[in-house]
mmCIF file of C-alpha atoms in Angstrom:
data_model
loop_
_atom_site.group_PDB
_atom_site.id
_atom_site.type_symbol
_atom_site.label_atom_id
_atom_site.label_comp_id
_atom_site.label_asym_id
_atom_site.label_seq_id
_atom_site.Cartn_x
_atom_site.Cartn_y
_atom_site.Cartn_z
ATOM 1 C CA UNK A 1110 -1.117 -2.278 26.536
ATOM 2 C CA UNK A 1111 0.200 0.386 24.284
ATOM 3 C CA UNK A 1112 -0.482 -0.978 21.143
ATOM 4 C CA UNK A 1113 -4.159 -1.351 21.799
ATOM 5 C CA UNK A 1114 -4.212 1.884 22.208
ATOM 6 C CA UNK A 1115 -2.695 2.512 19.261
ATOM 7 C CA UNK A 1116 -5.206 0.452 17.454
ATOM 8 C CA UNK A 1117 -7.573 3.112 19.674
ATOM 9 C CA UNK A 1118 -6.799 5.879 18.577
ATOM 10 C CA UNK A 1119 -6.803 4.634 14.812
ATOM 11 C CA UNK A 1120 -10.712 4.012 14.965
ATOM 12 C CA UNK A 1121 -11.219 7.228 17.128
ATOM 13 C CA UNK A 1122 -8.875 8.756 13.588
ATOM 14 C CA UNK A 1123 -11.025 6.921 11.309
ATOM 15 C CA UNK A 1124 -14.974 7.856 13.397
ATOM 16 C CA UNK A 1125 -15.663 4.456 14.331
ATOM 17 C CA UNK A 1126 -14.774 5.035 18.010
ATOM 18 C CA UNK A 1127 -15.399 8.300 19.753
ATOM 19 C CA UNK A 1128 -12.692 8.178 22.300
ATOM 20 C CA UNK A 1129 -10.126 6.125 24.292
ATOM 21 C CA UNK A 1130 -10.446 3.843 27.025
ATOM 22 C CA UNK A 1131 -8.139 5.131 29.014
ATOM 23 C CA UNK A 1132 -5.975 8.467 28.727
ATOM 24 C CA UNK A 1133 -2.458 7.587 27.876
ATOM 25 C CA UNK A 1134 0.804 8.739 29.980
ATOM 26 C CA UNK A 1135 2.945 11.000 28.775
ATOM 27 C CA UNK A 1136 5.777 8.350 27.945
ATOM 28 C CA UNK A 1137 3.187 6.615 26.149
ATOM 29 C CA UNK A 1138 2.054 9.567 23.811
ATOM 30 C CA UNK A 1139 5.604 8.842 22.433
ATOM 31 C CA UNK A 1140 5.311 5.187 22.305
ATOM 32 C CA UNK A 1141 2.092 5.610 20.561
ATOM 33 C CA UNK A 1142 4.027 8.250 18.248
ATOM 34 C CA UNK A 1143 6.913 6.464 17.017
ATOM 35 C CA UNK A 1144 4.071 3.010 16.086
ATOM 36 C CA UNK A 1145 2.371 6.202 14.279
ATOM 37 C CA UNK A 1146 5.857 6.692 12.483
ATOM 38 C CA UNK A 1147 6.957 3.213 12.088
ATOM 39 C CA UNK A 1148 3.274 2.636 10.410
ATOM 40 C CA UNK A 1149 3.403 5.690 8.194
ATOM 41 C CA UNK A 1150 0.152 7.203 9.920
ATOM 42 C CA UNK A 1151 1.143 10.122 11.737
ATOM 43 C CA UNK A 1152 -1.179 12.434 9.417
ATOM 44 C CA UNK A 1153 -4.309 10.485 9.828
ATOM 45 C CA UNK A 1154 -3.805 9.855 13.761
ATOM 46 C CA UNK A 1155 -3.278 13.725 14.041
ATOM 47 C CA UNK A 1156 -7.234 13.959 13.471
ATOM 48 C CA UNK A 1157 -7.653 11.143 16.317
ATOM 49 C CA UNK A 1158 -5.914 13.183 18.699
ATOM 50 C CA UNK A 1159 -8.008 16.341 17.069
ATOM 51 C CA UNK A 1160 -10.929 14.817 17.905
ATOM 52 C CA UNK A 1161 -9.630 13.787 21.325
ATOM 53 C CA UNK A 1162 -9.774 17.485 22.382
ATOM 54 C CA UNK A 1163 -6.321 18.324 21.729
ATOM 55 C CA UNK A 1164 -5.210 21.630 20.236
ATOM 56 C CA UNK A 1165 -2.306 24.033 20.986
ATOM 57 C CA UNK A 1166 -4.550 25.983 23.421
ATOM 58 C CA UNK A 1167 -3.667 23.480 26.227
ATOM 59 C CA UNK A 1168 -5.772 21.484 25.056
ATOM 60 C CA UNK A 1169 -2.947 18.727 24.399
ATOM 61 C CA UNK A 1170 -2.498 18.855 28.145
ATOM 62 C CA UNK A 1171 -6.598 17.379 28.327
ATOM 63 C CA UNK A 1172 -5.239 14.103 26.762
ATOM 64 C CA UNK A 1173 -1.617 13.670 28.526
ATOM 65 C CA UNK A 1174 0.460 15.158 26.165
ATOM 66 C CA UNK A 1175 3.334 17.183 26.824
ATOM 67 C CA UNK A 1176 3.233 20.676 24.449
ATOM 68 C CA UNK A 1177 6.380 19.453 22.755
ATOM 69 C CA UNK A 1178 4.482 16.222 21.862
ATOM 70 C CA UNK A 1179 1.882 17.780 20.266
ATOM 71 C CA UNK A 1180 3.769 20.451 18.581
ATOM 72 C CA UNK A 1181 6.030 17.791 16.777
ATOM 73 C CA UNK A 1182 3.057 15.679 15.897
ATOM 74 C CA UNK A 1183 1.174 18.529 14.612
ATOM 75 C CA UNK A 1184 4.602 19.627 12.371
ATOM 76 C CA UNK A 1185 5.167 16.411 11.029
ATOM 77 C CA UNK A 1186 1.286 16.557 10.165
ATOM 78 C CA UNK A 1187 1.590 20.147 8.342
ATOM 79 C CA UNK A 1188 4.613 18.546 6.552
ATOM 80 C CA UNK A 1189 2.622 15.694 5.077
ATOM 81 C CA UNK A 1190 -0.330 17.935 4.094
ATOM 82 C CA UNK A 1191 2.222 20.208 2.221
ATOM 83 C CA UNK A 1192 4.068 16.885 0.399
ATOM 84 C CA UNK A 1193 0.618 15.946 -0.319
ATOM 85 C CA UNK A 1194 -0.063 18.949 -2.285
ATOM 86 C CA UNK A 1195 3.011 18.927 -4.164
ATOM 87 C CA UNK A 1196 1.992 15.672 -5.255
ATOM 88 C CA UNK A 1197 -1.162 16.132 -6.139
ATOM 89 C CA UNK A 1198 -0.145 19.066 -8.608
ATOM 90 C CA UNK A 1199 2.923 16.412 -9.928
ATOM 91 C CA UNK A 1200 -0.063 13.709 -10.898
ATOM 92 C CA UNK A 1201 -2.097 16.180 -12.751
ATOM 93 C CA UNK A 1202 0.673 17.622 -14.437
ATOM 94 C CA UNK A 1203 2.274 14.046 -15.406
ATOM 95 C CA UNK A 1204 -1.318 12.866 -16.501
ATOM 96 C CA UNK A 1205 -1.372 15.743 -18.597
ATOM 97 C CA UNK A 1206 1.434 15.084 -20.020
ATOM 98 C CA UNK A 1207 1.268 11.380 -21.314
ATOM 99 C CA UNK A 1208 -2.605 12.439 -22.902
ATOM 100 C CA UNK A 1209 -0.917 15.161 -25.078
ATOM 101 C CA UNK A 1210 1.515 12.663 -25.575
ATOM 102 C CA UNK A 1211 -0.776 9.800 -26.719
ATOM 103 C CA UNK A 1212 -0.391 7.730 -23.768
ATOM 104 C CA UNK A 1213 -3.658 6.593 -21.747
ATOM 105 C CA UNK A 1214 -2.930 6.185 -17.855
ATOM 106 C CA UNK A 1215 -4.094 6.321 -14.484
ATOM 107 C CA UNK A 1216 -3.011 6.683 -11.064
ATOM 108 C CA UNK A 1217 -2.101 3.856 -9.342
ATOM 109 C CA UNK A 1218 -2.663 4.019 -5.436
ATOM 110 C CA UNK A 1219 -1.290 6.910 -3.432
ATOM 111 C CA UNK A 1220 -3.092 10.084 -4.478
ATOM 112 C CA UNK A 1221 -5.836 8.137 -6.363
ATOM 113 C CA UNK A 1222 -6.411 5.453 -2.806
ATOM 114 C CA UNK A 1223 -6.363 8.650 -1.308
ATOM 115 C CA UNK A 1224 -9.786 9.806 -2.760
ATOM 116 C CA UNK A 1225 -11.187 7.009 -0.583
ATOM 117 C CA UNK A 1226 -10.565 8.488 2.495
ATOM 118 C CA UNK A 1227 -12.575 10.252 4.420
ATOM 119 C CA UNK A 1228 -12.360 14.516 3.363
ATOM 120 C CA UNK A 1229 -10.796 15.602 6.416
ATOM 121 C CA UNK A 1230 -8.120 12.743 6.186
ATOM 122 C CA UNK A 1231 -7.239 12.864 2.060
ATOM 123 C CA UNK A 1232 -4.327 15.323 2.469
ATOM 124 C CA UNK A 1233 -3.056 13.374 5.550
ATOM 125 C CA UNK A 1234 -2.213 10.090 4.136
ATOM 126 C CA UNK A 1235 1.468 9.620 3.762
ATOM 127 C CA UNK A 1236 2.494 9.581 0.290
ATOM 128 C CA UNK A 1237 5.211 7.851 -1.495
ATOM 129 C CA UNK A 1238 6.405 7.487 -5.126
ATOM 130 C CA UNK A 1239 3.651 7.960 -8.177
ATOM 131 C CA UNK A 1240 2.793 5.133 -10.129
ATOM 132 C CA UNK A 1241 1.383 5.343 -13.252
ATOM 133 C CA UNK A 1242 -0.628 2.340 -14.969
ATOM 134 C CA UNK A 1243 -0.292 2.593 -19.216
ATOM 135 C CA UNK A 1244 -2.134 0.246 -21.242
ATOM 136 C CA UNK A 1245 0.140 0.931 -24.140
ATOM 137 C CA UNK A 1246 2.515 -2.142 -23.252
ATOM 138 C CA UNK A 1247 6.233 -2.794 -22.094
ATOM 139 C CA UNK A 1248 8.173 -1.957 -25.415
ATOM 140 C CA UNK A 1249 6.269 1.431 -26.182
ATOM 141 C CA UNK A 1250 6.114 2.506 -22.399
ATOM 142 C CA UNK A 1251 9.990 1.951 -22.539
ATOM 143 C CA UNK A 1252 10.454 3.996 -25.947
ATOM 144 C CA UNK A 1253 8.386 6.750 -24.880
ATOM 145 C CA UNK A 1254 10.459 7.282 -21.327
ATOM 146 C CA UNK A 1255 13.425 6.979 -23.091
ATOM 147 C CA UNK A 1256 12.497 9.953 -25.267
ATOM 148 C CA UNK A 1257 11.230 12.026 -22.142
ATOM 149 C CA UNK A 1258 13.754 10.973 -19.931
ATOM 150 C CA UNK A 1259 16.392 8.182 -20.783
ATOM 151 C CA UNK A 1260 17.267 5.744 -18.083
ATOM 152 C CA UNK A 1261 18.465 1.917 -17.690
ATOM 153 C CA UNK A 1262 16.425 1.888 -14.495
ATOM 154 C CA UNK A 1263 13.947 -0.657 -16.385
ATOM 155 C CA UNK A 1264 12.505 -4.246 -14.872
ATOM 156 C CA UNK A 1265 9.557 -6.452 -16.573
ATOM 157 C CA UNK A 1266 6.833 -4.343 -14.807
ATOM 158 C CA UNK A 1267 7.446 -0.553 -14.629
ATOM 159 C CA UNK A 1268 10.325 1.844 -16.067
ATOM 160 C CA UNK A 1269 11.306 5.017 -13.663
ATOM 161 C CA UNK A 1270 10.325 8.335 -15.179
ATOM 162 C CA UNK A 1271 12.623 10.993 -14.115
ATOM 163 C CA UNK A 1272 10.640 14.213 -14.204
ATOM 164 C CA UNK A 1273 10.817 15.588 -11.128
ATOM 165 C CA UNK A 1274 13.668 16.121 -8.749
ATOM 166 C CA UNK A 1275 11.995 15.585 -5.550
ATOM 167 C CA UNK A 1276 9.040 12.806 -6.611
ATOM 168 C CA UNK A 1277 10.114 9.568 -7.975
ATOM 169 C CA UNK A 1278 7.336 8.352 -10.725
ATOM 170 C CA UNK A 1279 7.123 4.466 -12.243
ATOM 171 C CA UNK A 1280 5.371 4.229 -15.649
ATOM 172 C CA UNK A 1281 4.101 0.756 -15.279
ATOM 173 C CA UNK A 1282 3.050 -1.440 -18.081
ATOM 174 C CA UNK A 1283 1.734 -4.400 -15.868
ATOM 175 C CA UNK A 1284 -0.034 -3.433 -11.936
ATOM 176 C CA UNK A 1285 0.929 -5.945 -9.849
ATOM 177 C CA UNK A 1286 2.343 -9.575 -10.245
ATOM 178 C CA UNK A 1287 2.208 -13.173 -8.472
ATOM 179 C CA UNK A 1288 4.861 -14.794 -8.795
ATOM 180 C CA UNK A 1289 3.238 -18.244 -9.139
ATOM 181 C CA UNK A 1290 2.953 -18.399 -13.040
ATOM 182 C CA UNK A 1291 -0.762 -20.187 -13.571
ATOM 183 C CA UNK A 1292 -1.887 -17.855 -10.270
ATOM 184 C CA UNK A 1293 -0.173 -14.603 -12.215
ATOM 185 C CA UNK A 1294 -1.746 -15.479 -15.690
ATOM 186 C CA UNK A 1295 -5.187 -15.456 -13.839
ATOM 187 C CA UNK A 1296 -4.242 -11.954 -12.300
ATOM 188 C CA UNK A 1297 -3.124 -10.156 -15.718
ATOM 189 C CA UNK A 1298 -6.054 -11.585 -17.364
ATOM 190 C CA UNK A 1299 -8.530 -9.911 -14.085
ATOM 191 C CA UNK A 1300 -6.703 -6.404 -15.304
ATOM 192 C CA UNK A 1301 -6.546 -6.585 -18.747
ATOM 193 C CA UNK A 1302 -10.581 -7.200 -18.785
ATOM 194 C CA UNK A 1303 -11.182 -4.329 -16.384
ATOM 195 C CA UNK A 1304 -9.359 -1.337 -18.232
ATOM 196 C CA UNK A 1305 -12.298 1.137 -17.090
ATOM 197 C CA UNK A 1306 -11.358 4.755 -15.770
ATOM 198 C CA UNK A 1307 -12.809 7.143 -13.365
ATOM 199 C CA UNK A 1308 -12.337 10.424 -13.240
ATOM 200 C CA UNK A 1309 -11.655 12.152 -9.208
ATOM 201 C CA UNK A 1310 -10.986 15.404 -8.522
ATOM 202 C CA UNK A 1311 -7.854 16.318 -6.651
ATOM 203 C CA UNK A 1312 -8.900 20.046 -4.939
ATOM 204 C CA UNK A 1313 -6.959 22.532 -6.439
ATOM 205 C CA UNK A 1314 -4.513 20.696 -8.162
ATOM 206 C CA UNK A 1315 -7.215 19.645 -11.067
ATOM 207 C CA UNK A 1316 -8.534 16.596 -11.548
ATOM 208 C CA UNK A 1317 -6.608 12.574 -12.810
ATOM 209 C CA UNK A 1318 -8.155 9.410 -14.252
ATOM 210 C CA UNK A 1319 -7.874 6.477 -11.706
ATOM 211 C CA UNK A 1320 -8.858 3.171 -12.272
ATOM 212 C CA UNK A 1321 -12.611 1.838 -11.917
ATOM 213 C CA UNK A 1322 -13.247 -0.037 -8.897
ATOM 214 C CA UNK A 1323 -12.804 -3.189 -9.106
ATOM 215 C CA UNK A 1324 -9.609 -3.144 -10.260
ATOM 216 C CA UNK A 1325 -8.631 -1.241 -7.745
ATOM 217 C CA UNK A 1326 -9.985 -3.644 -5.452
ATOM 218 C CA UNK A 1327 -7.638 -6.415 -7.033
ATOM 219 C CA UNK A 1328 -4.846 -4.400 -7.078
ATOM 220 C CA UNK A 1329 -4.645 -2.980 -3.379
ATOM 221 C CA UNK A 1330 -4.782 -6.686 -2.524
ATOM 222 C CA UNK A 1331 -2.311 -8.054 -4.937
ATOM 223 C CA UNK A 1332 -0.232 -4.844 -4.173
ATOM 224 C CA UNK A 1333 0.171 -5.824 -0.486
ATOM 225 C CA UNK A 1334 0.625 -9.650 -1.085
ATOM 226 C CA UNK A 1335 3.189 -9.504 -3.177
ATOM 227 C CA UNK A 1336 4.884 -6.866 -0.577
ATOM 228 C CA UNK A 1337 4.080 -9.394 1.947
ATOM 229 C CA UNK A 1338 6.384 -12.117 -0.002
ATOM 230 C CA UNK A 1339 9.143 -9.437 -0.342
ATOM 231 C CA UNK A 1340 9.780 -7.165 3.202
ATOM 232 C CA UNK A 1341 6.658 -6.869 4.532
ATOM 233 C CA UNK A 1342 3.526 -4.298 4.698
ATOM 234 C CA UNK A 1343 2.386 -1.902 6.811
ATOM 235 C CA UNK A 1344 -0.956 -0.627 8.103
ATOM 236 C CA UNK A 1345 -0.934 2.631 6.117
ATOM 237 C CA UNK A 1346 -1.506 -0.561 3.086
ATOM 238 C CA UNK A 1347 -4.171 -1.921 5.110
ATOM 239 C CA UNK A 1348 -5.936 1.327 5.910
ATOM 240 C CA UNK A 1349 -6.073 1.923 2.239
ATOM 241 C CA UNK A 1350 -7.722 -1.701 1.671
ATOM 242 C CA UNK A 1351 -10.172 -0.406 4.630
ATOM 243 C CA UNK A 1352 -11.526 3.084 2.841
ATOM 244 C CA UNK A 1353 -11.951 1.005 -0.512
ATOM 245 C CA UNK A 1354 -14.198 -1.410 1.104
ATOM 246 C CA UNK A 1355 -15.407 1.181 2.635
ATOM 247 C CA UNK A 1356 -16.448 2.597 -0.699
ATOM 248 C CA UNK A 1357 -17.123 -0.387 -2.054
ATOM 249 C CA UNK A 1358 -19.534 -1.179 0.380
ATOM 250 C CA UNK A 1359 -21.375 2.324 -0.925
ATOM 251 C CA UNK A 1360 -21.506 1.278 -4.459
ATOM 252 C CA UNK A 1361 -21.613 -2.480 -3.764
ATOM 253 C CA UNK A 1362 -24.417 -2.783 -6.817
ATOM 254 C CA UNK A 1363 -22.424 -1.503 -9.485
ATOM 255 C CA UNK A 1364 -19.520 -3.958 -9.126
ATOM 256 C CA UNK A 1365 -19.694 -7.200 -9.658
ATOM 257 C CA UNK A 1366 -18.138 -8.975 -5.918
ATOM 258 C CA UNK A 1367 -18.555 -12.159 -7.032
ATOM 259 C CA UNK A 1368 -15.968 -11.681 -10.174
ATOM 260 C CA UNK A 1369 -13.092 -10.222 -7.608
ATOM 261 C CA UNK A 1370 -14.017 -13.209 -5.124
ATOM 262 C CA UNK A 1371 -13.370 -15.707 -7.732
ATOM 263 C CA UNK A 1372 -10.121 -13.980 -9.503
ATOM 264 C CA UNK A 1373 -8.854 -13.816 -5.540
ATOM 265 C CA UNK A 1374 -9.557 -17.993 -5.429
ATOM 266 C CA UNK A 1375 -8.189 -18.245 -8.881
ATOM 267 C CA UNK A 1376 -4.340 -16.426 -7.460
ATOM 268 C CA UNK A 1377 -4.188 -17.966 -4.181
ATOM 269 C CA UNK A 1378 -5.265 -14.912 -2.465
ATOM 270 C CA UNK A 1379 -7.956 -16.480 -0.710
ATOM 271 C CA UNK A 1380 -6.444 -17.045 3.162
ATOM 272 C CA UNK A 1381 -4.629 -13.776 2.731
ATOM 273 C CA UNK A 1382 -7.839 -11.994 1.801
ATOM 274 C CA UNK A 1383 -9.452 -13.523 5.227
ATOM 275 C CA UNK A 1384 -6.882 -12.720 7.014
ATOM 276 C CA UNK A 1385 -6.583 -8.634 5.619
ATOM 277 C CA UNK A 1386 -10.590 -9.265 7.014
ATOM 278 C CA UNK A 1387 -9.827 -10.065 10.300
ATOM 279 C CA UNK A 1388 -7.232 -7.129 10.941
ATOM 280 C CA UNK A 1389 -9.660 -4.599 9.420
ATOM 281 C CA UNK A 1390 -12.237 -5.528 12.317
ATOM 282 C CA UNK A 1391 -9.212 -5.822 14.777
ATOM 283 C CA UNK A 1392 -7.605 -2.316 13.948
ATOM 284 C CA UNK A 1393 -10.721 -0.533 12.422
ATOM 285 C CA UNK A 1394 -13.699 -1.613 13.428
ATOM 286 C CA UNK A 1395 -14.971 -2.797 9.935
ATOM 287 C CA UNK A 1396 -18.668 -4.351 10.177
ATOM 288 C CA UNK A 1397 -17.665 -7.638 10.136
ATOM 289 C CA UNK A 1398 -21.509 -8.343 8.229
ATOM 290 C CA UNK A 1399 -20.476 -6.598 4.888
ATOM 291 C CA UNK A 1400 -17.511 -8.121 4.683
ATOM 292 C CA UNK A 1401 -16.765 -10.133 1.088
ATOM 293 C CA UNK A 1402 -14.894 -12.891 2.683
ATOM 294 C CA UNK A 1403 -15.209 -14.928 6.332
ATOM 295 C CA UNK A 1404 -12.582 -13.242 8.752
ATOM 296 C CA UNK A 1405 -9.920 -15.865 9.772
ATOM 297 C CA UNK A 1406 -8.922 -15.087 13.405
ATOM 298 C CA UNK A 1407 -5.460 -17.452 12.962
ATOM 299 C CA UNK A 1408 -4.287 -16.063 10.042
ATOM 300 C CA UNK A 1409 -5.409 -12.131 10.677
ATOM 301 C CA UNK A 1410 -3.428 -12.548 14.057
ATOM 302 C CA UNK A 1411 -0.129 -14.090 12.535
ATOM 303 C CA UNK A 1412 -0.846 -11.166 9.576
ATOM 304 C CA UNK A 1413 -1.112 -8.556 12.086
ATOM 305 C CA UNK A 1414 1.500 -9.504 14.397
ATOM 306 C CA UNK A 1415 3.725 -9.406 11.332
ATOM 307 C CA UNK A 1416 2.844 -6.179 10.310
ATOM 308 C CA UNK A 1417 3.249 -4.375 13.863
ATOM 309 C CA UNK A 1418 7.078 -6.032 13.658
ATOM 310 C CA UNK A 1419 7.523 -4.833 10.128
ATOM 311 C CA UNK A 1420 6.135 -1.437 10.128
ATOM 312 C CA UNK A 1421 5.898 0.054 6.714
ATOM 313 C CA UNK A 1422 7.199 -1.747 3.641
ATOM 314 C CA UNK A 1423 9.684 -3.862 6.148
ATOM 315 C CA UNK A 1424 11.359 -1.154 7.021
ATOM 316 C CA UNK A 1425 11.304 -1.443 10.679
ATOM 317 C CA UNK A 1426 11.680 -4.992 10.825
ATOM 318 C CA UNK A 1427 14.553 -5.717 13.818
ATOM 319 C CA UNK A 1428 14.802 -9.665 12.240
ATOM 320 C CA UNK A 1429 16.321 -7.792 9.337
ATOM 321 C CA UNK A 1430 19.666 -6.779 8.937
ATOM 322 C CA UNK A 1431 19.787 -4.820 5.549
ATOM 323 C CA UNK A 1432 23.091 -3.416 6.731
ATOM 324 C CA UNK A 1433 25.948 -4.060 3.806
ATOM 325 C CA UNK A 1434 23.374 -6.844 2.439
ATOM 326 C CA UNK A 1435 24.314 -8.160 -1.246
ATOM 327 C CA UNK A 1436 21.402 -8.995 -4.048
ATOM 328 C CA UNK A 1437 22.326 -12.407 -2.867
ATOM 329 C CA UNK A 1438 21.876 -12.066 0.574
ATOM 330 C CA UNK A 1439 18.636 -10.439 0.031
ATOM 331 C CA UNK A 1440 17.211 -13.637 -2.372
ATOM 332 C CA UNK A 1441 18.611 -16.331 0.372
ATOM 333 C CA UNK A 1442 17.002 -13.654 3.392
ATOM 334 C CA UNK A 1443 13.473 -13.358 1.707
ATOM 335 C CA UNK A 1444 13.632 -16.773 0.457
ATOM 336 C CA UNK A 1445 13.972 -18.281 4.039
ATOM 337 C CA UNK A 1446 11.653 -15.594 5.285
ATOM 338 C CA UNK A 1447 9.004 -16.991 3.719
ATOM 339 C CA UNK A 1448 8.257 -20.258 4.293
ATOM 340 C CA UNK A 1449 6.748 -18.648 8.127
ATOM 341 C CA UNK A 1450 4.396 -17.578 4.868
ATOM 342 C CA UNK A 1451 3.365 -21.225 3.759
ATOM 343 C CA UNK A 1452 0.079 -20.492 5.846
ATOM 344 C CA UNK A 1453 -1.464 -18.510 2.723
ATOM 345 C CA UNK A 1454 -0.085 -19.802 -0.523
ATOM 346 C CA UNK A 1455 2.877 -22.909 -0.929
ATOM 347 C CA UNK A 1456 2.788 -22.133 -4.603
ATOM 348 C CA UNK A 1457 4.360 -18.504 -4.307
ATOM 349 C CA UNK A 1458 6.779 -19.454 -1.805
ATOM 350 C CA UNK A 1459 8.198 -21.887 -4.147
ATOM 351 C CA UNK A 1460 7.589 -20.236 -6.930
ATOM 352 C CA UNK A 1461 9.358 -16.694 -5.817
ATOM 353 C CA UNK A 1462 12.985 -18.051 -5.187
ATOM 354 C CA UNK A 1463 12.863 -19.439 -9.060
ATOM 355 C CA UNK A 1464 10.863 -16.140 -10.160
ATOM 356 C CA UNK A 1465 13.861 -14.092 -8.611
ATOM 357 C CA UNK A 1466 16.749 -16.622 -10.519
ATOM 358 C CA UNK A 1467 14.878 -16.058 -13.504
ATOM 359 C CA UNK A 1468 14.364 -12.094 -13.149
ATOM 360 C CA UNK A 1469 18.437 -11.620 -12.640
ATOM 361 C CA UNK A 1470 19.235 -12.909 -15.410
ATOM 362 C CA UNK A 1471 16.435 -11.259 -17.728
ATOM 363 C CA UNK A 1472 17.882 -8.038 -16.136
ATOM 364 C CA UNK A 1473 21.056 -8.572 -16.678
ATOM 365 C CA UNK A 1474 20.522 -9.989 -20.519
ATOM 366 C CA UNK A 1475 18.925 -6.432 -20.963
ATOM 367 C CA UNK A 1476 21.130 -4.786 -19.115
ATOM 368 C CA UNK A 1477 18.751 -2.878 -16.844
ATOM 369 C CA UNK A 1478 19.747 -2.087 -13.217
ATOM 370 C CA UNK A 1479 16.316 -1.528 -11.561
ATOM 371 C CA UNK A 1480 15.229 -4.537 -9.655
#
């Protein structure tokens, strides 16, 4: 089965399998590509097939790849190393910024999650948007943009910063949300007690201030649930969840796991966090002995299968037709989408349809068009 070999070649990408069971076909190579695209990891499984043998010496032709299957995997690989480096100089130059500015921040996920990752796999994670976490609160986070950079593009967590042309940035004021309102209140409380920094070193570019651990920790997970209730996640969000445990299995004595288990019980996170456990030993081999919570087999395999559907974000979900779709049709699609979701938290799948009803008409008393 292709996708197993997918899954494969993601733990030979990762080191925690040294090779494949079985060489693939050449129609499979671009089976196995397009689940690479669909889960934004065509960087990172360029190193798998690197350490498979291949090379543009022939040596593609050692695995069962065609030339012109290697040669497009390898450009779309250079292509993400090069975005990654714009990027990287965009963070450090934004970061800058807001300090001479009097704004503290740090980089949420992308190039920050990226210092997790193994050195010869940092540049190759696909990167998105910045986001930028600022303690200073909603109303002076909006009046500072609007000085920099006006805009209307404004909702209750973040406010888009347009200073570059080709790199979107969100200044938010609040991380993540649930949209369960006792379950939320525990969540904002978890981050506003945790406002610790670290700084990482980007290579060249310089170096950013990322948040400490353990909120990062809470955040990756919050990040992806709350995706979960809205179009979906990917695996490029799970393999970020893996090289933070990863880490945090490294430094497990300077955080305190029993304060992130109990803030994850406290938001209903609990079956979700199981079930992120179970696909991490699925799809990457994670020792299931180190893990912080009990892997749930039922759950991780309904997560997973959902995941391999949606590809990244949702966006290759075929049970969606986006096609000419209204705000309305979008709040009556993702509100019958998830009640399949009931298995990890009633309380958000209630609570989201009246969240949404109440976040239209906050944006449109403030006359904001970002949703």
């Amino acid at each position: 089965m292709v996708e197993q070999l997918f899954f494969e070649l993601i733990r030979v990408s990762v080191g925690t399998q040294d090779c494949l069971t079985r060489t693939p076909m050449t129609a499979e190579w671009d089976q196995l590509y397009k689940m690479a695209e669909k889960q934004s990891l065509i960087g990172v499984c360029f190193v798998g097939l690197q350490r498979l043998g291949a090379n543009a010496d022939d040596g593609f032709s050692q695995i069962g790849m065609s030339e012109m299957q290697f040669l497009t995997w390898m450009g779309m690989t250079a292509k993400i190393q090069q975005n990654n480096e714009s990027v990287n100089i965009k963070c450090v130059e934004l970061q800058k910024k807001l300090t001479s500015d009097g704004i503290e921040s740090s980089i949420l996920k992308g190039q920050g999650v990226a210092q997790s990752y193994a050195p010869d796999l940092r540049m190759l994670r696909q990167s998105g948007d910045i986001d930028v976490y600022v303690e200073c609160g909603m109303e002076k986070a909006v009046a500072y943009v609007q000085r920099v950079a006006p805009t209307n593009e404004v909702n209750h967590k973040h406010v888009q910063m347009h200073v570059f042309k080709d790199c979107e940035v969100e200044i938010h004021f609040i991380p993540s949300e649930l949209h369960c309102p006792w379950q939320n209140k525990h969540l904002q409380n978890f981050f506003a007690c945790h406002d610790g920094k670290e700084k990482i070193s980007l290579a060249e570019a310089g170096e950013i201030m990322i948040p400490e651990l353990s909120f990062y920790v809470v955040h990756l997970l919050a990040h992806s649930y709350r995706h979960l209730f809205g179009d979906g996640i990917g695996l490029r969000q799970v393999m970020d969840l893996y090289f933070v445990f990863l880490k945090l299995q490294n430094v497990a004595e300077s955080v305190n796991m029993e304060e992130i288990k109990q803030v994850v019980h406290r938001t209903g996170m609990d079956k979700f966090a199981s079930a992120i456990m179970w696909v991490l030993d699925k799809v990457f081999n994670l020792n299931m002995d180190e893990m912080p919570w009990e892997p749930s087999a039922r759950d991780g395999q309904f997560l997973l299968g959902e995941i391999m559907m949606a590809g990244n974000f949702g966006k290759y979900d075929a049970r969606i037709n986006r096609k000419g779709e209204t705000r309305g049709d979008r709040f009556w699609r993702v509100s019958k989408q998830n009640w399949r979701l009931m298995r990890f938290s009633p309380w958000e799948v209630i609570c989201t349809p009246l969240w949404r009803i109440w976040h239209f008409c906050w944006m449109r008393i403030h006359g904001y068009t970002q949703g």
